[in-house]
PDB file of C-alpha atoms in Angstrom:
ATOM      1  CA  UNK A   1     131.693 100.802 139.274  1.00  0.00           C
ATOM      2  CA  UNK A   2     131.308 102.817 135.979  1.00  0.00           C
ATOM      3  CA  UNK A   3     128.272 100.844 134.754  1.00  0.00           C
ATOM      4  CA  UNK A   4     125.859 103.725 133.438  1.00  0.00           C
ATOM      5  CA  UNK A   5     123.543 101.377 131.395  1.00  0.00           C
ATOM      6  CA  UNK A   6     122.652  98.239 133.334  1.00  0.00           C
ATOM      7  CA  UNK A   7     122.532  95.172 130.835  1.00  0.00           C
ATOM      8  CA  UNK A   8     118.936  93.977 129.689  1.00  0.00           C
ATOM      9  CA  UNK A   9     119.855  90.209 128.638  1.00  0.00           C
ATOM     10  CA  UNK A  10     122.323  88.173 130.700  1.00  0.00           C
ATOM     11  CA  UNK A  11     123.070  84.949 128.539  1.00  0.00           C
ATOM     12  CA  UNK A  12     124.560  81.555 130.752  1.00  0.00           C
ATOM     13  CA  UNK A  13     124.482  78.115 131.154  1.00  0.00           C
ATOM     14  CA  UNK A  14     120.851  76.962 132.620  1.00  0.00           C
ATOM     15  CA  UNK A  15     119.669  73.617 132.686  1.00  0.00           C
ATOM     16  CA  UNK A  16     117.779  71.282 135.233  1.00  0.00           C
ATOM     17  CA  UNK A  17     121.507  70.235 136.420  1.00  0.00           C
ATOM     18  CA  UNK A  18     122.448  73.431 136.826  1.00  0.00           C
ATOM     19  CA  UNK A  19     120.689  76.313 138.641  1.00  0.00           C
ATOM     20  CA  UNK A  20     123.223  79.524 139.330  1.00  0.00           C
ATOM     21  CA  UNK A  21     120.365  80.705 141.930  1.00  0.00           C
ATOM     22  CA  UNK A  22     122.475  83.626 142.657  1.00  0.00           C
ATOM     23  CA  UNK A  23     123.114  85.059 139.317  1.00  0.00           C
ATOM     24  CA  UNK A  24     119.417  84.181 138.955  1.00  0.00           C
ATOM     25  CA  UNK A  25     117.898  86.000 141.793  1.00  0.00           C
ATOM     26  CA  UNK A  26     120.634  88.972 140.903  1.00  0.00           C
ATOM     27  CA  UNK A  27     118.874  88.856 137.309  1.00  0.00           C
ATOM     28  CA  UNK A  28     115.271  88.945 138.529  1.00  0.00           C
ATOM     29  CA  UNK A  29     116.107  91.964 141.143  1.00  0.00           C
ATOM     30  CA  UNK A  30     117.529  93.884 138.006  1.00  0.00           C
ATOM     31  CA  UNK A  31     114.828  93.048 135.360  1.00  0.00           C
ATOM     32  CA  UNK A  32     117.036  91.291 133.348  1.00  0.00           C
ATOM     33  CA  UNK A  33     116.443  88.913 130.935  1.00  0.00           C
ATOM     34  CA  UNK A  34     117.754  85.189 131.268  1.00  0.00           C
ATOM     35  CA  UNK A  35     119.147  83.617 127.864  1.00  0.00           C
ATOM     36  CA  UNK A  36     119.732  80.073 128.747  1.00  0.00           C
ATOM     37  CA  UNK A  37     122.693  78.305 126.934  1.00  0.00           C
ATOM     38  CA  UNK A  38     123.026  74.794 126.863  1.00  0.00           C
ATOM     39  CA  UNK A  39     119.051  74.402 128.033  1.00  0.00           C
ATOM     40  CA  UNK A  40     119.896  70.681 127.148  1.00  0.00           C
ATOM     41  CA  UNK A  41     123.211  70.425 129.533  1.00  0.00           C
ATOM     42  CA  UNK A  42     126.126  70.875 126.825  1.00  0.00           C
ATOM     43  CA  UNK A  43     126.830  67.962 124.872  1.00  0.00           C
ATOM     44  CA  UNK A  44     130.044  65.887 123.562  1.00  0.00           C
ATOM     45  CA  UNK A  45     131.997  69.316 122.858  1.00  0.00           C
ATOM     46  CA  UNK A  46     131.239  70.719 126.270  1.00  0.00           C
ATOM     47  CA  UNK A  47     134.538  71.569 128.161  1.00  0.00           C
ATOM     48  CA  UNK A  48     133.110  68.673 130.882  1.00  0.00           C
ATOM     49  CA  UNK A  49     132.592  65.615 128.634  1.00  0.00           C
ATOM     50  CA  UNK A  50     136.094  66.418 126.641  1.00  0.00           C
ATOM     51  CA  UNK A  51     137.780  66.603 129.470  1.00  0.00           C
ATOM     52  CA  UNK A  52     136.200  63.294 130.833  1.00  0.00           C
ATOM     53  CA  UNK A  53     136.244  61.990 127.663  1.00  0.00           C
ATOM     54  CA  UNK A  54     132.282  61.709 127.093  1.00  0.00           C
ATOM     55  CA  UNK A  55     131.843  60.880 130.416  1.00  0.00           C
ATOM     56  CA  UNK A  56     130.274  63.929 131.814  1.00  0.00           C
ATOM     57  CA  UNK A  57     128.026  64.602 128.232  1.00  0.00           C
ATOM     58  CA  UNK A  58     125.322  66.827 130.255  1.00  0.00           C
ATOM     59  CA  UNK A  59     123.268  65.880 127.095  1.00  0.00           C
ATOM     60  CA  UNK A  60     123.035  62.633 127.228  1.00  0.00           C
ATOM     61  CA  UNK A  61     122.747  62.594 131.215  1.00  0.00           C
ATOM     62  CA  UNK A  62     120.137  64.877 131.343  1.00  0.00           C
ATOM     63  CA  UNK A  63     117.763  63.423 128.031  1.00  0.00           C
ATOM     64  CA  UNK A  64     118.397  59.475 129.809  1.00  0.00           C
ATOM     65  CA  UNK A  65     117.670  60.657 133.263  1.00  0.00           C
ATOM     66  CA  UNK A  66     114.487  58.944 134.539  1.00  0.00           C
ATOM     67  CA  UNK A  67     112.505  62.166 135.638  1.00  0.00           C
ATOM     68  CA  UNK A  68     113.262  63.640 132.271  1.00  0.00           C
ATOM     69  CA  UNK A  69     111.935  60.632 130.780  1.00  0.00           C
ATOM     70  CA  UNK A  70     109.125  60.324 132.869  1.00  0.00           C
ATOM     71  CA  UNK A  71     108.052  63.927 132.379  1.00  0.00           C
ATOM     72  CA  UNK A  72     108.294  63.237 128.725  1.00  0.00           C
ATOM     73  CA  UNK A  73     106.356  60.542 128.309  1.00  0.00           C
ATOM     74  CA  UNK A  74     102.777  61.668 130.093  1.00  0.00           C
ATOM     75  CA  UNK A  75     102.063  64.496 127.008  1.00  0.00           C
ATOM     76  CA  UNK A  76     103.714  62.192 124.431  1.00  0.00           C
ATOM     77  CA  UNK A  77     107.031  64.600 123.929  1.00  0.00           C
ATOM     78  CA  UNK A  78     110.563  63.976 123.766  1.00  0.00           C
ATOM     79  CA  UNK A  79     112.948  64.489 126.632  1.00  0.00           C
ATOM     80  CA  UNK A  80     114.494  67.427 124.613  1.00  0.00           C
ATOM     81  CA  UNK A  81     111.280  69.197 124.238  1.00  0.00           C
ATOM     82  CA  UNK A  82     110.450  68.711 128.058  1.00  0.00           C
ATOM     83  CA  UNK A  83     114.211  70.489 129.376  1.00  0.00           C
ATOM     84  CA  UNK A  84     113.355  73.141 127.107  1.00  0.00           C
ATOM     85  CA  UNK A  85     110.276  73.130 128.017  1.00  0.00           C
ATOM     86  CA  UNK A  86     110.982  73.015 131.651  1.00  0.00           C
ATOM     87  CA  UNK A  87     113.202  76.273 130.939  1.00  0.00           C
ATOM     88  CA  UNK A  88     110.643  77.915 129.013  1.00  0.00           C
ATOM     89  CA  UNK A  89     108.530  78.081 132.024  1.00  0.00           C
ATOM     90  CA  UNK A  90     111.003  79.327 134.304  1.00  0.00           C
ATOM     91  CA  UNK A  91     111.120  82.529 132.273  1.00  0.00           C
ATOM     92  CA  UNK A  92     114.351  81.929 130.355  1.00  0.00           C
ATOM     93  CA  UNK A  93     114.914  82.620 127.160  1.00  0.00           C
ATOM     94  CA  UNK A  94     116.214  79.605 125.059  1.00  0.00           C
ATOM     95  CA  UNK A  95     119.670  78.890 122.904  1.00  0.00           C
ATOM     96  CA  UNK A  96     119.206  75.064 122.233  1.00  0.00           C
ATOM     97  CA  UNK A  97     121.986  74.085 119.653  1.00  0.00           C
ATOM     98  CA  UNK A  98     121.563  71.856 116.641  1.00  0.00           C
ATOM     99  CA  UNK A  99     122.519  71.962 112.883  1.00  0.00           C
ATOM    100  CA  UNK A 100     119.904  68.649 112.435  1.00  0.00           C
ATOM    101  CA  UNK A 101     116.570  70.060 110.883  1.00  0.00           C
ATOM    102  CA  UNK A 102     114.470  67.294 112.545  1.00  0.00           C
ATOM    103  CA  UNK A 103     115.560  68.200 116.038  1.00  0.00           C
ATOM    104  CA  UNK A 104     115.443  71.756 114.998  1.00  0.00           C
ATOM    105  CA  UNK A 105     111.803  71.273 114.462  1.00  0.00           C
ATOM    106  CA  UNK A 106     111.238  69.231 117.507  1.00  0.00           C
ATOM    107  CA  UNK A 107     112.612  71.567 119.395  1.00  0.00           C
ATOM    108  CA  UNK A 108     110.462  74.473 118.165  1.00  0.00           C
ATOM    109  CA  UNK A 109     107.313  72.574 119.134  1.00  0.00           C
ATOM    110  CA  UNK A 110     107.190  73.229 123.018  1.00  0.00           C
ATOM    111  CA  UNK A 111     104.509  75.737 122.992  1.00  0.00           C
ATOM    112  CA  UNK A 112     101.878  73.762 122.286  1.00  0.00           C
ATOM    113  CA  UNK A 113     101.847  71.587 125.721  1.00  0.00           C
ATOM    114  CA  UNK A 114     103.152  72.607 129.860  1.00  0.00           C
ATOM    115  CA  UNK A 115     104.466  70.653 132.507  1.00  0.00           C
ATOM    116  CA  UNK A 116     102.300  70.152 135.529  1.00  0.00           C
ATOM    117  CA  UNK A 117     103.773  71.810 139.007  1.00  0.00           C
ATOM    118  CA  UNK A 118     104.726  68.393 140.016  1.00  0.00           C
ATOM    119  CA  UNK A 119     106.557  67.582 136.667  1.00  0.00           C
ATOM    120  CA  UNK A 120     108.467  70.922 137.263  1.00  0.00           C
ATOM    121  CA  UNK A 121     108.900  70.313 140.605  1.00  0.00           C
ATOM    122  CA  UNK A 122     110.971  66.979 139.740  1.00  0.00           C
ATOM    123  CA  UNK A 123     112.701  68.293 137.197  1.00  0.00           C
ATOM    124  CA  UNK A 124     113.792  71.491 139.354  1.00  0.00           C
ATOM    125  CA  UNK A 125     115.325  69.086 142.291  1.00  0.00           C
ATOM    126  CA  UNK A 126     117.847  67.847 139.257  1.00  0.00           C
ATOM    127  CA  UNK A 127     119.905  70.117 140.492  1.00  0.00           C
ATOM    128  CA  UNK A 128     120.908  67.774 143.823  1.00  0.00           C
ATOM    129  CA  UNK A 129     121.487  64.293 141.369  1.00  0.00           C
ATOM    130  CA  UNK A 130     125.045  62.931 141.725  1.00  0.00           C
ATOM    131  CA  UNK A 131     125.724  64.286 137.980  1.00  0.00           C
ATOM    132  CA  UNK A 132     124.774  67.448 138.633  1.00  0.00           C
ATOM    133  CA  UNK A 133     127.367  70.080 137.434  1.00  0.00           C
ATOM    134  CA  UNK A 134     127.919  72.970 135.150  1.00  0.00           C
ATOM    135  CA  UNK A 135     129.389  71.387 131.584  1.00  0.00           C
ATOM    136  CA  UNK A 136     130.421  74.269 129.340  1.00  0.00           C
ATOM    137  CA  UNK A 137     132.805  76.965 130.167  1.00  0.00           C
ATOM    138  CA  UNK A 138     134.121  78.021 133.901  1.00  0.00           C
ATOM    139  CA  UNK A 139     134.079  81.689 133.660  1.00  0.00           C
ATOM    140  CA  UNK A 140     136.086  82.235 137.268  1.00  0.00           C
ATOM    141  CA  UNK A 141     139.358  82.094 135.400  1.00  0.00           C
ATOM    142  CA  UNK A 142     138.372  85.829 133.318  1.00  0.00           C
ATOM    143  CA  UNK A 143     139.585  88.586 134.590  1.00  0.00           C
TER     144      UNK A 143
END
């Protein structure tokens, strides 16, 4: 295939709603490293919620759903700080957006605290909920 150098950091949408196990696993076999984009689902500007018009804001579904709120409430953290948390120990690598210095800072403080296995066993079955879906870009369409 021409590939001499295989890549070291493969950056894509990861969130509890949406799991690519395949590209996953395919990651893992290769030692590659897993940059998660849109750890918090992809927000208002996400290709989904314009082109529901807000309806499908992975954001705001995933920080109101009740497991997420659950999870976040027995250490006393947000819901923001417990998806990236959530991602954190999966192994992924983390690109949470925000140009708010508050939430900035919020979301910096997730090393100080970890989700039990069941907490992270709730939030990984997110994945089968009803608004489950990928939010940001749908890369089939590159050639």
């Amino acid at each position: 295939d021409g590939i001499e150098v295989m890549p070291m950091v493969n950056q894509f949408e990861v969130h509890p709603y949406f799991v690519p196990r395949e590209t996953l696993e395919f990651c893992a076999a290769n030692a590659i490293v897993v940059q998660a984009y849109s750890p918090l689902g992809g927000g208002p500007g996400s290709n989904a919620a314009r082109a529901t018009e807000g309806a499908a804001n992975g954001t705001r579904l995933l920080l109101g759903h009740a497991s997420v709120l659950a999870a976040a409430s027995s250490p006393g953290r947000s819901p923001a700080q417990v998806l990236l948390r959530w991602a954190l120990q999966r192994g992924f690598c983390l690109v949470p957006r925000s140009s708010n210095p508050v939430r900035i800072a919020e979301n910096a403080r997730i090393f100080d605290f970890e989700l039990a296995p069941a907490q992270m066993a709730e939030l990984d079955s997110l994945h089968r909920d009803s608004a489950a879906q990928k939010f940001c870009w749908d890369p089939s369409g590159v050639h």
